[in-house]
């Protein structure tokens, strides 16, 4: 029995963790309990040294001192302030008036408002609940099919999962050891393509099932001409400016994601103040919700660090790597298995849990196979987006059910989500087929001026130079040599520079 435990400790730890999660034990405590319990067993069996847990305080302190994670409370607070200040209601009303004459106009409005909310809030719950409260009764009143209306609202709310400033992309970048700015830049085009796929689906429904998505009646379109134009400008320009303030400064390298989040939170407060909707009650609610979500994330991350300490200590990462790199089909086989696995796990786990448990195990394997980790992270993020839409456990469906009228059946919400889950799976396929959707703009060639390149070759002070021992300062004053000695390694440096310039000319 002892020999079996020693030889199979990694799969036993992993299976135990999965079992804890399936029985509904809190994720953070399941991870930490498994890490500590099997760490003690490993020490008893001689697999691990007693000094294993001495590294734990440093790992936990590393979480607390991680500046990147500060972006999570900033973006969460920004989203909650904007959602509670009535921005979603104003946007839906204005864009609904713009698209009203078209079949499916209200559905188009919900999609575009969902994208704007995603780009300013980054919080799925806020987007789904806001649009469910505001737009669902209006869509049903004007004759929209219940399945289409609920599916559009749930799917548009989940755009906050992939469209920057998404919280999951911050966590994904942290877990994969990549820049949040690069992750945001790489996700921007896939998010736009996914939004257009939603629009394409509504267009097809409006053509083949016109009674499912009727145009807004003339009596409901009370804004026209210059009034509509002025309303559109005053309603849409502030959030668009906020998007540029946050994402534009990050993409241009002016601000870090944490600094961008701080500017976004400040901008949200200013917008709420300008609308005269900022109050102490609203501020208190937003701060409490932000504290709860941030604490939830940090607790899971601490649990994941405790688990990974033991799991890596028994070479669990190598077990996972050998398991996945040995799959038939190489890189393609790995991507197929991983995406199927994440898709199935998304039925039971949300994106936070998947990011902290699964991604750290898959990242090293992807890197060993030569897969770009930015592209891989965004691919997984799009796949994990389905976790919000999966019947029967999708969180977006639960959020919508909580605010939907009693006349809307739960089965209608589930059936309405299925086409959009299929669209998200199609998006995963498009990313695999066309990785340039992510990597475009991230791998630009850097122009180097060879005339300004300086190569310094370090040399030891032992046995030559100025003398006086290691690290001694050069002589000065009257004792200094009248002529400086030849630069160490000068011949080698000049040869390298000549070779580089010759290669540049021959290109």
Short mmCIF file of C-alpha atoms in Angstrom, two decimals:
data_model
loop_
_atom_site.label_atom_id
_atom_site.label_comp_id
_atom_site.label_asym_id
_atom_site.label_seq_id
_atom_site.Cartn_x
_atom_site.Cartn_y
_atom_site.Cartn_z
CA UNK A 1 0.00 0.00 0.00
CA UNK A 2 2.82 2.38 0.92
CA UNK A 3 4.60 1.70 -2.38
CA UNK A 4 1.35 2.31 -4.30
CA UNK A 5 0.89 5.68 -2.56
CA UNK A 6 4.48 6.71 -3.28
CA UNK A 7 4.24 5.80 -6.97
CA UNK A 8 0.80 7.37 -7.55
CA UNK A 9 0.71 10.34 -5.19
CA UNK A 10 0.09 12.94 -7.94
CA UNK A 11 -3.01 11.26 -9.51
CA UNK A 12 -4.37 10.49 -6.02
CA UNK A 13 -4.09 14.17 -5.00
CA UNK A 14 -5.78 15.29 -8.23
CA UNK A 15 -8.61 12.73 -7.91
CA UNK A 16 -9.16 13.69 -4.27
CA UNK A 17 -9.43 17.36 -5.19
CA UNK A 18 -11.98 16.59 -7.94
CA UNK A 19 -14.00 14.49 -5.48
CA UNK A 20 -14.08 17.36 -2.95
CA UNK A 21 -15.32 19.75 -5.63
CA UNK A 22 -18.03 17.35 -6.87
CA UNK A 23 -19.54 16.95 -3.40
CA UNK A 24 -19.85 20.74 -3.16
CA UNK A 25 -17.10 21.54 -0.66
CA UNK A 26 -15.99 25.20 -0.91
CA UNK A 27 -13.26 25.45 -3.54
CA UNK A 28 -10.71 27.49 -1.58
CA UNK A 29 -10.89 25.16 1.43
CA UNK A 30 -10.93 22.01 -0.74
CA UNK A 31 -7.68 23.09 -2.40
CA UNK A 32 -5.97 24.10 0.85
CA UNK A 33 -7.14 21.00 2.75
CA UNK A 34 -5.88 18.68 0.01
CA UNK A 35 -2.54 20.46 -0.12
CA UNK A 36 -1.94 20.30 3.64
CA UNK A 37 -3.29 16.75 4.12
CA UNK A 38 -1.29 15.16 1.30
CA UNK A 39 1.72 17.32 2.17
CA UNK A 40 1.79 15.74 5.65
CA UNK A 41 1.35 12.27 4.12
CA UNK A 42 4.20 12.97 1.68
CA UNK A 43 6.46 14.03 4.56
CA UNK A 44 5.54 10.86 6.49
CA UNK A 45 6.31 8.67 3.46
CA UNK A 46 9.62 10.44 2.84
CA UNK A 47 8.52 11.89 -0.52
CA UNK A 48 8.74 15.45 0.75
CA UNK A 49 11.00 17.21 3.21
CA UNK A 50 9.70 18.84 6.41
CA UNK A 51 10.90 22.17 5.02
CA UNK A 52 8.13 22.02 2.37
CA UNK A 53 5.70 24.15 4.38
CA UNK A 54 8.41 26.66 5.22
CA UNK A 55 7.97 27.96 1.66
CA UNK A 56 4.24 28.51 2.21
CA UNK A 57 4.42 31.98 3.88
CA UNK A 58 6.54 33.31 1.02
CA UNK A 59 4.08 31.97 -1.57
CA UNK A 60 1.11 33.53 0.19
CA UNK A 61 2.95 36.82 0.68
CA UNK A 62 3.71 36.73 -3.05
CA UNK A 63 -0.05 36.87 -3.70
CA UNK A 64 -0.52 39.81 -1.35
CA UNK A 65 2.34 41.76 -2.96
CA UNK A 66 1.19 41.11 -6.55
CA UNK A 67 0.35 44.53 -8.01
CA UNK A 68 -1.40 43.01 -11.03
CA UNK A 69 -4.19 41.60 -8.85
CA UNK A 70 -5.05 45.14 -7.70
CA UNK A 71 -6.76 45.57 -11.07
CA UNK A 72 -9.52 43.16 -9.93
CA UNK A 73 -11.06 45.39 -7.23
CA UNK A 74 -10.57 48.50 -9.38
CA UNK A 75 -12.42 47.09 -12.41
CA UNK A 76 -15.09 45.44 -10.22
CA UNK A 77 -15.77 48.72 -8.41
CA UNK A 78 -15.89 50.61 -11.72
CA UNK A 79 -18.41 48.15 -13.15
CA UNK A 80 -20.68 48.20 -10.11
CA UNK A 81 -20.76 52.00 -9.96
CA UNK A 82 -21.64 52.25 -13.67
CA UNK A 83 -24.27 49.51 -13.44
CA UNK A 84 -25.99 51.11 -10.44
CA UNK A 85 -25.79 54.64 -11.87
CA UNK A 86 -28.31 53.84 -14.64
CA UNK A 87 -25.89 53.79 -17.58
CA UNK A 88 -27.28 50.50 -18.90
CA UNK A 89 -30.85 51.82 -18.89
CA UNK A 90 -29.90 54.97 -20.81
CA UNK A 91 -27.84 53.02 -23.35
CA UNK A 92 -30.57 50.46 -24.00
CA UNK A 93 -33.20 53.13 -24.47
CA UNK A 94 -31.03 55.19 -26.85
CA UNK A 95 -29.68 52.30 -28.98
CA UNK A 96 -33.15 50.72 -29.00
CA UNK A 97 -34.45 53.94 -30.59
CA UNK A 98 -31.63 53.86 -33.18
CA UNK A 99 -32.27 50.23 -34.24
CA UNK A 100 -36.03 50.31 -33.60
CA UNK A 101 -37.17 50.40 -37.25
CA UNK A 102 -35.25 47.17 -38.05
CA UNK A 103 -36.48 43.64 -37.44
CA UNK A 104 -34.57 42.41 -34.43
CA UNK A 105 -33.67 46.00 -33.56
CA UNK A 106 -34.11 45.51 -29.83
CA UNK A 107 -31.95 42.36 -29.99
CA UNK A 108 -29.22 44.34 -31.79
CA UNK A 109 -29.48 47.01 -29.09
CA UNK A 110 -29.07 44.40 -26.33
CA UNK A 111 -25.97 42.94 -28.03
CA UNK A 112 -24.27 46.30 -28.53
CA UNK A 113 -25.17 47.53 -25.04
CA UNK A 114 -23.87 44.22 -23.68
CA UNK A 115 -20.57 44.84 -25.49
CA UNK A 116 -20.36 48.43 -24.18
CA UNK A 117 -21.15 47.32 -20.63
CA UNK A 118 -18.56 44.54 -20.94
CA UNK A 119 -15.94 47.05 -22.07
CA UNK A 120 -16.70 49.35 -19.15
CA UNK A 121 -17.69 46.98 -16.34
CA UNK A 122 -16.00 43.61 -16.92
CA UNK A 123 -18.56 41.98 -14.58
CA UNK A 124 -20.93 39.36 -16.04
CA UNK A 125 -23.45 39.46 -13.21
CA UNK A 126 -23.87 43.24 -13.48
CA UNK A 127 -24.44 43.07 -17.26
CA UNK A 128 -26.93 40.17 -17.21
CA UNK A 129 -28.97 41.49 -14.28
CA UNK A 130 -29.10 45.05 -15.67
CA UNK A 131 -30.28 43.99 -19.12
CA UNK A 132 -32.59 41.35 -17.71
CA UNK A 133 -34.38 43.94 -15.56
CA UNK A 134 -34.54 46.60 -18.27
CA UNK A 135 -34.77 44.95 -21.68
CA UNK A 136 -36.50 41.58 -21.10
CA UNK A 137 -39.93 43.06 -20.19
CA UNK A 138 -39.71 45.45 -23.19
CA UNK A 139 -38.75 42.66 -25.63
CA UNK A 140 -41.59 40.45 -24.40
CA UNK A 141 -44.04 43.38 -24.56
CA UNK A 142 -43.27 43.94 -28.25
CA UNK A 143 -43.66 40.30 -29.24
CA UNK A 144 -40.13 38.86 -29.15
CA UNK A 145 -39.83 35.10 -28.83
CA UNK A 146 -39.05 34.23 -25.21
CA UNK A 147 -36.19 31.84 -26.06
CA UNK A 148 -34.52 34.40 -28.35
CA UNK A 149 -34.92 37.26 -25.86
CA UNK A 150 -33.51 35.33 -22.89
CA UNK A 151 -30.68 33.82 -24.95
CA UNK A 152 -29.63 37.22 -26.31
CA UNK A 153 -29.56 38.79 -22.85
CA UNK A 154 -27.59 35.96 -21.22
CA UNK A 155 -25.09 35.70 -24.10
CA UNK A 156 -24.53 39.46 -24.35
CA UNK A 157 -23.87 39.64 -20.62
CA UNK A 158 -21.14 37.00 -20.91
CA UNK A 159 -19.17 39.22 -23.30
CA UNK A 160 -17.75 40.71 -20.10
CA UNK A 161 -15.86 37.42 -19.78
CA UNK A 162 -13.72 37.96 -22.89
CA UNK A 163 -13.93 41.66 -23.75
CA UNK A 164 -11.34 43.78 -21.88
CA UNK A 165 -11.26 44.76 -19.03
CA UNK A 166 -12.30 41.19 -18.25
CA UNK A 167 -11.44 39.91 -14.77
CA UNK A 168 -10.74 36.41 -16.10
CA UNK A 169 -8.07 37.77 -18.46
CA UNK A 170 -6.30 39.39 -15.49
CA UNK A 171 -6.27 36.07 -13.66
CA UNK A 172 -5.31 34.17 -16.82
CA UNK A 173 -2.34 36.49 -17.39
CA UNK A 174 -1.25 36.07 -13.77
CA UNK A 175 -1.48 32.26 -13.92
CA UNK A 176 0.35 32.02 -17.24
CA UNK A 177 2.99 34.57 -16.30
CA UNK A 178 2.13 36.93 -19.17
CA UNK A 179 1.37 40.64 -19.48
CA UNK A 180 -2.22 41.69 -18.79
CA UNK A 181 -1.88 44.39 -21.47
CA UNK A 182 -0.89 41.77 -24.09
CA UNK A 183 -3.75 39.54 -22.97
CA UNK A 184 -6.20 42.44 -23.33
CA UNK A 185 -4.83 43.39 -26.74
CA UNK A 186 -4.98 39.81 -27.98
CA UNK A 187 -8.57 39.33 -26.76
CA UNK A 188 -9.97 42.49 -28.33
CA UNK A 189 -10.40 41.20 -31.91
CA UNK A 190 -11.84 37.77 -30.89
CA UNK A 191 -14.35 39.59 -28.67
CA UNK A 192 -15.45 41.77 -31.61
CA UNK A 193 -15.75 38.69 -33.88
CA UNK A 194 -17.85 36.90 -31.25
CA UNK A 195 -20.12 39.94 -30.95
CA UNK A 196 -20.56 39.95 -34.74
CA UNK A 197 -21.44 36.23 -34.67
CA UNK A 198 -24.23 37.06 -32.19
CA UNK A 199 -25.43 39.80 -34.55
CA UNK A 200 -25.29 37.37 -37.48
CA UNK A 201 -27.46 34.89 -35.59
CA UNK A 202 -30.07 37.58 -34.90
CA UNK A 203 -30.04 38.58 -38.60
CA UNK A 204 -30.69 34.95 -39.60
CA UNK A 205 -33.53 34.70 -37.08
CA UNK A 206 -35.03 37.99 -38.35
CA UNK A 207 -34.93 36.64 -41.95
CA UNK A 208 -36.22 33.10 -41.38
CA UNK A 209 -38.38 33.68 -38.29
CA UNK A 210 -39.56 37.32 -38.63
CA UNK A 211 -42.31 36.89 -36.04
CA UNK A 212 -39.64 36.03 -33.42
CA UNK A 213 -37.93 39.44 -33.73
CA UNK A 214 -40.37 42.15 -34.88
CA UNK A 215 -39.46 45.79 -35.46
CA UNK A 216 -40.32 48.33 -32.81
CA UNK A 217 -43.72 49.90 -33.55
CA UNK A 218 -43.75 53.57 -34.56
CA UNK A 219 -45.62 54.53 -31.39
CA UNK A 220 -42.67 53.33 -29.31
CA UNK A 221 -40.10 55.37 -31.27
CA UNK A 222 -40.52 58.79 -29.68
CA UNK A 223 -37.13 60.28 -30.63
CA UNK A 224 -36.31 61.40 -34.18
CA UNK A 225 -33.83 63.53 -36.09
CA UNK A 226 -31.65 65.93 -34.15
CA UNK A 227 -33.17 64.93 -30.81
CA UNK A 228 -32.17 61.30 -31.38
CA UNK A 229 -28.70 62.35 -32.53
CA UNK A 230 -28.16 64.55 -29.47
CA UNK A 231 -29.42 61.81 -27.16
CA UNK A 232 -27.09 59.29 -28.79
CA UNK A 233 -24.09 61.61 -28.41
CA UNK A 234 -24.75 62.51 -24.77
CA UNK A 235 -25.44 58.88 -23.83
CA UNK A 236 -22.73 57.03 -25.78
CA UNK A 237 -19.77 59.42 -25.75
CA UNK A 238 -19.04 59.24 -21.96
CA UNK A 239 -18.78 55.41 -21.80
CA UNK A 240 -16.78 55.35 -25.05
CA UNK A 241 -14.41 57.95 -23.62
CA UNK A 242 -14.08 55.86 -20.46
CA UNK A 243 -13.27 52.79 -22.57
CA UNK A 244 -10.53 54.75 -24.33
CA UNK A 245 -9.25 56.12 -21.03
CA UNK A 246 -8.88 52.62 -19.60
CA UNK A 247 -8.07 50.35 -22.55
CA UNK A 248 -6.43 52.94 -24.80
CA UNK A 249 -3.86 53.91 -22.19
CA UNK A 250 -3.13 50.23 -21.49
CA UNK A 251 -2.76 49.32 -25.19
CA UNK A 252 -0.49 52.32 -25.83
CA UNK A 253 1.70 51.42 -22.89
CA UNK A 254 0.97 54.66 -21.05
CA UNK A 255 -0.61 52.93 -18.05
CA UNK A 256 -0.41 49.49 -16.47
CA UNK A 257 -3.68 47.53 -16.06
CA UNK A 258 -3.70 48.44 -12.37
CA UNK A 259 -3.31 52.13 -13.18
CA UNK A 260 -5.93 51.81 -15.92
CA UNK A 261 -8.32 50.25 -13.41
CA UNK A 262 -7.72 53.09 -10.97
CA UNK A 263 -8.46 55.65 -13.71
CA UNK A 264 -11.58 53.70 -14.69
CA UNK A 265 -12.87 53.63 -11.11
CA UNK A 266 -12.30 57.39 -10.84
CA UNK A 267 -13.99 57.95 -14.22
CA UNK A 268 -17.00 55.88 -13.14
CA UNK A 269 -17.39 57.98 -10.00
CA UNK A 270 -17.22 61.18 -12.08
CA UNK A 271 -19.84 59.83 -14.55
CA UNK A 272 -22.18 58.82 -11.72
CA UNK A 273 -21.69 62.24 -10.12
CA UNK A 274 -22.42 64.00 -13.43
CA UNK A 275 -25.66 62.02 -13.75
CA UNK A 276 -26.55 62.99 -10.17
CA UNK A 277 -26.87 59.32 -9.29
CA UNK A 278 -23.96 59.03 -6.86
CA UNK A 279 -25.05 58.57 -3.26
CA UNK A 280 -23.61 57.14 -0.08
CA UNK A 281 -25.93 54.13 -0.35
CA UNK A 282 -24.73 53.38 -3.89
CA UNK A 283 -21.09 53.85 -2.86
CA UNK A 284 -21.52 51.54 0.15
CA UNK A 285 -23.17 48.81 -1.97
CA UNK A 286 -20.43 48.97 -4.59
CA UNK A 287 -17.65 48.85 -1.99
CA UNK A 288 -19.20 45.90 -0.15
CA UNK A 289 -19.71 43.90 -3.37
CA UNK A 290 -16.17 44.69 -4.50
CA UNK A 291 -14.73 43.57 -1.15
CA UNK A 292 -16.70 40.30 -1.27
CA UNK A 293 -15.65 39.43 -4.84
CA UNK A 294 -12.00 40.35 -4.24
CA UNK A 295 -11.91 38.31 -1.03
CA UNK A 296 -13.46 35.36 -2.88
CA UNK A 297 -10.76 35.52 -5.55
CA UNK A 298 -7.88 35.89 -3.07
CA UNK A 299 -9.12 32.99 -0.93
CA UNK A 300 -9.25 30.70 -3.96
CA UNK A 301 -5.80 31.87 -5.01
CA UNK A 302 -4.37 31.16 -1.53
CA UNK A 303 -5.96 27.69 -1.57
CA UNK A 304 -4.55 27.07 -5.04
CA UNK A 305 -1.04 28.04 -3.86
CA UNK A 306 -1.24 25.60 -0.93
CA UNK A 307 -2.46 22.84 -3.25
CA UNK A 308 0.18 23.52 -5.92
CA UNK A 309 2.96 23.53 -3.29
CA UNK A 310 2.27 19.87 -2.49
CA UNK A 311 1.25 18.89 -6.02
CA UNK A 312 4.45 20.28 -7.53
CA UNK A 313 6.44 18.81 -4.64
CA UNK A 314 5.41 15.28 -5.66
CA UNK A 315 6.14 16.12 -9.35
CA UNK A 316 2.46 16.38 -10.20
CA UNK A 317 3.19 18.93 -12.93
CA UNK A 318 5.48 16.39 -14.63
CA UNK A 319 2.76 13.74 -14.36
CA UNK A 320 0.30 16.09 -16.09
CA UNK A 321 2.91 17.05 -18.70
CA UNK A 322 3.73 13.41 -19.54
CA UNK A 323 0.02 12.60 -19.64
CA UNK A 324 -0.81 15.39 -22.09
CA UNK A 325 2.33 15.47 -24.24
CA UNK A 326 1.95 11.75 -24.84
CA UNK A 327 -1.43 12.22 -26.53
CA UNK A 328 -1.68 11.17 -30.19
CA UNK A 329 -1.70 14.06 -32.65
CA UNK A 330 0.87 16.23 -30.87
CA UNK A 331 -0.17 19.86 -30.56
CA UNK A 332 -3.55 19.35 -32.29
CA UNK A 333 -4.37 16.35 -30.11
CA UNK A 334 -3.45 18.34 -27.00
CA UNK A 335 -5.68 21.28 -28.02
CA UNK A 336 -8.64 19.00 -28.78
CA UNK A 337 -8.40 17.11 -25.48
CA UNK A 338 -7.84 20.28 -23.43
CA UNK A 339 -10.79 22.13 -24.99
CA UNK A 340 -13.12 19.15 -24.54
CA UNK A 341 -11.94 18.80 -20.93
CA UNK A 342 -12.45 22.51 -20.15
CA UNK A 343 -15.86 22.48 -21.89
CA UNK A 344 -16.99 19.53 -19.72
CA UNK A 345 -15.52 20.95 -16.50
CA UNK A 346 -17.37 24.20 -17.21
CA UNK A 347 -20.63 22.35 -16.49
CA UNK A 348 -19.60 22.16 -12.82
CA UNK A 349 -16.96 24.85 -12.20
CA UNK A 350 -17.00 28.58 -12.83
CA UNK A 351 -14.20 30.47 -14.55
CA UNK A 352 -12.42 31.45 -11.31
CA UNK A 353 -12.11 27.83 -10.25
CA UNK A 354 -11.03 26.70 -13.72
CA UNK A 355 -8.45 29.50 -13.90
CA UNK A 356 -6.87 28.64 -10.57
CA UNK A 357 -7.03 24.83 -10.79
CA UNK A 358 -6.74 23.81 -14.43
CA UNK A 359 -4.78 26.62 -16.13
CA UNK A 360 -1.62 26.31 -13.96
CA UNK A 361 -1.46 22.62 -14.91
CA UNK A 362 -2.02 23.18 -18.64
CA UNK A 363 0.22 26.24 -19.11
CA UNK A 364 3.61 24.47 -18.74
CA UNK A 365 2.49 21.70 -21.11
CA UNK A 366 1.39 24.23 -23.73
CA UNK A 367 4.71 26.05 -23.40
CA UNK A 368 6.62 22.76 -23.77
CA UNK A 369 4.72 22.11 -27.02
CA UNK A 370 5.69 25.55 -28.35
CA UNK A 371 2.18 27.05 -28.08
CA UNK A 372 1.93 30.83 -27.65
CA UNK A 373 0.61 31.32 -24.11
CA UNK A 374 -1.26 34.55 -24.90
CA UNK A 375 -3.19 32.76 -27.65
CA UNK A 376 -3.67 29.70 -25.42
CA UNK A 377 -5.00 31.81 -22.55
CA UNK A 378 -7.54 33.60 -24.74
CA UNK A 379 -8.59 30.28 -26.31
CA UNK A 380 -9.30 28.90 -22.84
CA UNK A 381 -11.09 32.12 -21.83
CA UNK A 382 -13.48 31.83 -24.80
CA UNK A 383 -14.04 28.16 -23.95
CA UNK A 384 -14.63 28.97 -20.27
CA UNK A 385 -17.16 31.59 -21.34
CA UNK A 386 -19.52 28.67 -21.97
CA UNK A 387 -19.46 28.00 -18.19
CA UNK A 388 -21.89 30.93 -17.82
CA UNK A 389 -24.26 29.53 -20.45
CA UNK A 390 -24.28 25.77 -19.82
CA UNK A 391 -27.69 24.43 -18.87
CA UNK A 392 -28.43 23.60 -16.10
CA UNK A 393 -25.60 25.19 -14.06
CA UNK A 394 -24.75 28.34 -16.05
CA UNK A 395 -24.43 31.33 -13.75
CA UNK A 396 -25.72 33.77 -16.38
CA UNK A 397 -28.89 31.66 -16.60
CA UNK A 398 -29.29 31.81 -12.82
CA UNK A 399 -28.74 35.59 -12.84
CA UNK A 400 -31.39 35.99 -15.55
CA UNK A 401 -33.82 33.63 -13.81
CA UNK A 402 -33.56 35.74 -10.64
CA UNK A 403 -34.84 38.89 -12.42
CA UNK A 404 -37.06 37.40 -15.18
CA UNK A 405 -40.85 37.70 -14.88
CA UNK A 406 -42.73 34.68 -13.54
CA UNK A 407 -44.26 34.16 -17.01
CA UNK A 408 -40.82 33.20 -18.40
CA UNK A 409 -40.20 29.48 -17.93
CA UNK A 410 -36.80 28.21 -16.83
CA UNK A 411 -36.84 25.76 -19.76
CA UNK A 412 -37.20 28.72 -22.15
CA UNK A 413 -34.07 30.30 -20.65
CA UNK A 414 -32.16 27.00 -21.06
CA UNK A 415 -33.29 26.43 -24.66
CA UNK A 416 -32.54 30.03 -25.53
CA UNK A 417 -28.94 29.64 -24.32
CA UNK A 418 -28.09 26.57 -26.43
CA UNK A 419 -27.62 28.37 -29.81
CA UNK A 420 -25.23 30.82 -28.17
CA UNK A 421 -23.24 28.02 -26.54
CA UNK A 422 -22.88 26.58 -30.06
CA UNK A 423 -21.70 30.00 -31.33
CA UNK A 424 -19.09 30.14 -28.56
CA UNK A 425 -17.86 26.66 -29.54
CA UNK A 426 -17.62 27.85 -33.17
CA UNK A 427 -15.52 30.78 -31.90
CA UNK A 428 -13.14 28.30 -30.23
CA UNK A 429 -12.78 26.55 -33.59
CA UNK A 430 -12.11 29.87 -35.36
CA UNK A 431 -9.35 30.71 -32.88
CA UNK A 432 -7.69 27.34 -33.46
CA UNK A 433 -7.99 27.71 -37.23
CA UNK A 434 -6.95 31.38 -37.31
CA UNK A 435 -4.56 32.14 -34.42
CA UNK A 436 -3.81 35.49 -36.12
CA UNK A 437 -7.07 36.75 -34.59
CA UNK A 438 -5.13 36.89 -31.32
CA UNK A 439 -1.50 37.28 -32.36
CA UNK A 440 -2.11 40.10 -34.86
CA UNK A 441 -0.29 43.15 -33.55
CA UNK A 442 1.45 41.25 -30.76
CA UNK A 443 4.39 39.95 -32.82
CA UNK A 444 5.40 43.07 -34.72
CA UNK A 445 9.05 43.16 -35.72
CA UNK A 446 11.09 45.62 -33.68
CA UNK A 447 13.40 47.87 -35.73
CA UNK A 448 16.87 48.07 -34.22
CA UNK A 449 19.41 50.76 -35.16
CA UNK A 450 22.67 48.82 -35.20
CA UNK A 451 24.74 52.01 -35.12
CA UNK A 452 23.41 52.71 -31.62
CA UNK A 453 23.86 49.19 -30.25
CA UNK A 454 26.49 48.85 -27.55
CA UNK A 455 27.74 45.44 -26.45
CA UNK A 456 29.52 45.26 -23.10
CA UNK A 457 31.48 42.08 -22.47
CA UNK A 458 32.12 41.68 -18.73
CA UNK A 459 35.63 40.69 -17.75
CA UNK A 460 37.15 39.50 -14.50
CA UNK A 461 39.61 41.63 -12.55
CA UNK A 462 41.59 38.57 -11.63
CA UNK A 463 45.05 38.37 -13.19
CA UNK A 464 45.03 41.66 -15.06
CA UNK A 465 43.41 45.01 -15.60
CA UNK A 466 44.10 47.68 -13.08
CA UNK A 467 45.26 45.37 -10.35
CA UNK A 468 44.44 45.81 -6.73
CA UNK A 469 42.24 42.77 -6.48
CA UNK A 470 38.58 42.00 -7.33
CA UNK A 471 36.43 45.07 -7.64
CA UNK A 472 39.19 47.54 -6.85
CA UNK A 473 38.74 51.04 -8.27
CA UNK A 474 41.05 52.28 -11.04
CA UNK A 475 44.00 54.41 -10.03
CA UNK A 476 43.50 58.14 -10.06
CA UNK A 477 45.48 61.38 -9.90
CA UNK A 478 49.22 61.30 -10.72
CA UNK A 479 49.32 57.51 -10.52
CA UNK A 480 46.81 57.10 -13.36
CA UNK A 481 48.22 55.95 -16.70
CA UNK A 482 48.50 58.72 -19.28
CA UNK A 483 46.83 56.57 -21.94
CA UNK A 484 43.74 54.50 -21.29
CA UNK A 485 44.26 50.80 -21.82
CA UNK A 486 42.54 49.08 -24.71
CA UNK A 487 38.86 48.34 -24.06
CA UNK A 488 38.54 44.69 -22.93
CA UNK A 489 36.88 42.58 -25.62
CA UNK A 490 37.01 45.42 -28.14
CA UNK A 491 38.02 43.17 -31.01
CA UNK A 492 35.22 40.71 -30.27
CA UNK A 493 32.64 43.50 -29.96
CA UNK A 494 33.69 45.09 -33.25
CA UNK A 495 33.54 41.73 -35.00
CA UNK A 496 30.01 41.10 -33.73
CA UNK A 497 28.84 44.55 -34.83
CA UNK A 498 30.33 44.10 -38.31
CA UNK A 499 28.60 40.75 -38.66
CA UNK A 500 25.22 42.17 -37.60
CA UNK A 501 25.51 45.08 -40.05
CA UNK A 502 26.47 42.72 -42.86
CA UNK A 503 23.42 40.53 -42.14
CA UNK A 504 21.19 43.61 -42.14
CA UNK A 505 22.50 44.68 -45.57
CA UNK A 506 21.93 41.22 -47.06
CA UNK A 507 18.25 41.09 -46.00
#
